[in-house]
Amino acid sequence: MIHALGPGLLIYEIQQTSDITYRVYDWGRPQTETRKLHIDKALAVSNPDATASILSAPQMNDGEVKTLTQCQYFKLENNLS
């Protein structure tokens, strides 16, 4: 999924382990030999129909634990203590 991050966000990027990052934009920095853009490769493997879950921070009391999301492989909890 092509994505970008910005100020004021708390992101949990859950993914399979990979040594590949395709850079399609680098915030105005020039492309260099060690920091290349990979536009064609990124487009070839991106899924334009992919979606992401946007969760709002839950209102919690001190010491309360809330499950934000879970599946058979992991559970993401928010713990206010």
PDB file of C-alpha atoms in Angstrom:
ATOM      1  CA  MET A   1       0.000   0.000   0.000  1.00  0.00           C
ATOM      2  CA  ILE A   2       1.426   3.373  -0.959  1.00  0.00           C
ATOM      3  CA  HIS A   3       1.306   5.658   2.069  1.00  0.00           C
ATOM      4  CA  ALA A   4       2.851   8.750   3.641  1.00  0.00           C
ATOM      5  CA  LEU A   5       3.204   9.933   7.215  1.00  0.00           C
ATOM      6  CA  GLY A   6       2.827  13.438   8.539  1.00  0.00           C
ATOM      7  CA  PRO A   7       2.979  15.445  11.757  1.00  0.00           C
ATOM      8  CA  GLY A   8       0.659  14.684  14.654  1.00  0.00           C
ATOM      9  CA  LEU A   9       0.144  11.018  13.795  1.00  0.00           C
ATOM     10  CA  LEU A  10       0.768   7.894  15.837  1.00  0.00           C
ATOM     11  CA  ILE A  11       1.189   5.035  13.368  1.00  0.00           C
ATOM     12  CA  TYR A  12       1.294   1.297  13.954  1.00  0.00           C
ATOM     13  CA  GLU A  13       2.551  -0.141  10.670  1.00  0.00           C
ATOM     14  CA  ILE A  14       1.986  -3.869  10.938  1.00  0.00           C
ATOM     15  CA  GLN A  15       3.507  -5.881   8.133  1.00  0.00           C
ATOM     16  CA  GLN A  16       5.492  -8.940   7.280  1.00  0.00           C
ATOM     17  CA  THR A  17       9.256  -8.700   7.638  1.00  0.00           C
ATOM     18  CA  SER A  18      10.883  -7.453   4.445  1.00  0.00           C
ATOM     19  CA  ASP A  19      14.175  -5.897   3.386  1.00  0.00           C
ATOM     20  CA  ILE A  20      12.494  -3.943   0.573  1.00  0.00           C
ATOM     21  CA  THR A  21      11.274  -0.353   0.616  1.00  0.00           C
ATOM     22  CA  TYR A  22      10.199   1.289  -2.608  1.00  0.00           C
ATOM     23  CA  ARG A  23      10.517   5.050  -2.380  1.00  0.00           C
ATOM     24  CA  VAL A  24       8.091   6.934  -4.661  1.00  0.00           C
ATOM     25  CA  TYR A  25       8.610  10.415  -3.197  1.00  0.00           C
ATOM     26  CA  ASP A  26      11.342  11.743  -0.916  1.00  0.00           C
ATOM     27  CA  TRP A  27       9.993  15.077   0.316  1.00  0.00           C
ATOM     28  CA  GLY A  28      11.897  17.167  -2.249  1.00  0.00           C
ATOM     29  CA  ARG A  29      15.290  15.580  -1.585  1.00  0.00           C
ATOM     30  CA  PRO A  30      17.277  14.824  -4.732  1.00  0.00           C
ATOM     31  CA  GLN A  31      17.679  11.211  -5.794  1.00  0.00           C
ATOM     32  CA  THR A  32      21.183   9.892  -5.065  1.00  0.00           C
ATOM     33  CA  GLU A  33      22.963   6.613  -5.711  1.00  0.00           C
ATOM     34  CA  THR A  34      22.231   5.441  -2.141  1.00  0.00           C
ATOM     35  CA  ARG A  35      18.703   6.955  -1.933  1.00  0.00           C
ATOM     36  CA  LYS A  36      16.956   6.157  -5.212  1.00  0.00           C
ATOM     37  CA  LEU A  37      13.321   6.512  -6.164  1.00  0.00           C
ATOM     38  CA  HIS A  38      11.557   3.303  -7.239  1.00  0.00           C
ATOM     39  CA  ILE A  39       8.413   4.571  -8.963  1.00  0.00           C
ATOM     40  CA  ASP A  40       8.062   1.822 -11.599  1.00  0.00           C
ATOM     41  CA  LYS A  41       8.754  -0.985  -9.105  1.00  0.00           C
ATOM     42  CA  ALA A  42       6.353   0.494  -6.550  1.00  0.00           C
ATOM     43  CA  LEU A  43       3.531   0.808  -9.069  1.00  0.00           C
ATOM     44  CA  ALA A  44       4.101  -2.756 -10.272  1.00  0.00           C
ATOM     45  CA  VAL A  45       3.521  -4.232  -6.791  1.00  0.00           C
ATOM     46  CA  SER A  46       1.041  -1.757  -5.270  1.00  0.00           C
ATOM     47  CA  ASN A  47      -2.605  -2.609  -4.742  1.00  0.00           C
ATOM     48  CA  PRO A  48      -4.843   0.398  -5.516  1.00  0.00           C
ATOM     49  CA  ASP A  49      -7.792  -1.369  -3.851  1.00  0.00           C
ATOM     50  CA  ALA A  50      -6.005  -1.889  -0.521  1.00  0.00           C
ATOM     51  CA  THR A  51      -7.525  -0.246   2.528  1.00  0.00           C
ATOM     52  CA  ALA A  52      -6.280   0.583   5.996  1.00  0.00           C
ATOM     53  CA  SER A  53      -8.061   0.799   9.328  1.00  0.00           C
ATOM     54  CA  ILE A  54      -8.143   4.223  10.921  1.00  0.00           C
ATOM     55  CA  LEU A  55      -8.628   4.026  14.661  1.00  0.00           C
ATOM     56  CA  SER A  56      -9.284   6.928  16.998  1.00  0.00           C
ATOM     57  CA  ALA A  57      -7.564   6.878  20.363  1.00  0.00           C
ATOM     58  CA  PRO A  58     -10.106   5.473  22.834  1.00  0.00           C
ATOM     59  CA  GLN A  59     -11.141   7.374  25.940  1.00  0.00           C
ATOM     60  CA  MET A  60      -9.597   5.451  28.823  1.00  0.00           C
ATOM     61  CA  ASN A  61      -9.313   5.564  32.583  1.00  0.00           C
ATOM     62  CA  ASP A  62      -5.986   5.222  34.419  1.00  0.00           C
ATOM     63  CA  GLY A  63      -4.798   1.590  34.391  1.00  0.00           C
ATOM     64  CA  GLU A  64      -7.395   0.506  31.826  1.00  0.00           C
ATOM     65  CA  VAL A  65      -6.319  -1.691  28.900  1.00  0.00           C
ATOM     66  CA  LYS A  66      -8.247  -1.649  25.626  1.00  0.00           C
ATOM     67  CA  THR A  67      -7.742  -3.883  22.606  1.00  0.00           C
ATOM     68  CA  LEU A  68      -7.369  -1.712  19.493  1.00  0.00           C
ATOM     69  CA  THR A  69      -7.241  -4.575  16.990  1.00  0.00           C
ATOM     70  CA  GLN A  70      -6.466  -8.267  16.936  1.00  0.00           C
ATOM     71  CA  CYS A  71      -6.296 -11.304  14.707  1.00  0.00           C
ATOM     72  CA  GLN A  72      -5.081 -14.879  15.139  1.00  0.00           C
ATOM     73  CA  TYR A  73      -1.437 -13.725  14.997  1.00  0.00           C
ATOM     74  CA  PHE A  74      -1.295 -10.686  17.313  1.00  0.00           C
ATOM     75  CA  LYS A  75      -3.256  -8.254  19.474  1.00  0.00           C
ATOM     76  CA  LEU A  76      -2.591  -4.504  19.744  1.00  0.00           C
ATOM     77  CA  GLU A  77      -3.531  -3.036  23.111  1.00  0.00           C
ATOM     78  CA  ASN A  78      -3.511   0.487  24.438  1.00  0.00           C
ATOM     79  CA  ASN A  79      -2.553   0.659  28.136  1.00  0.00           C
ATOM     80  CA  LEU A  80      -3.017   3.919  30.013  1.00  0.00           C
ATOM     81  CA  SER A  81      -1.018   3.792  33.214  1.00  0.00           C
TER      82      SER A  81
END
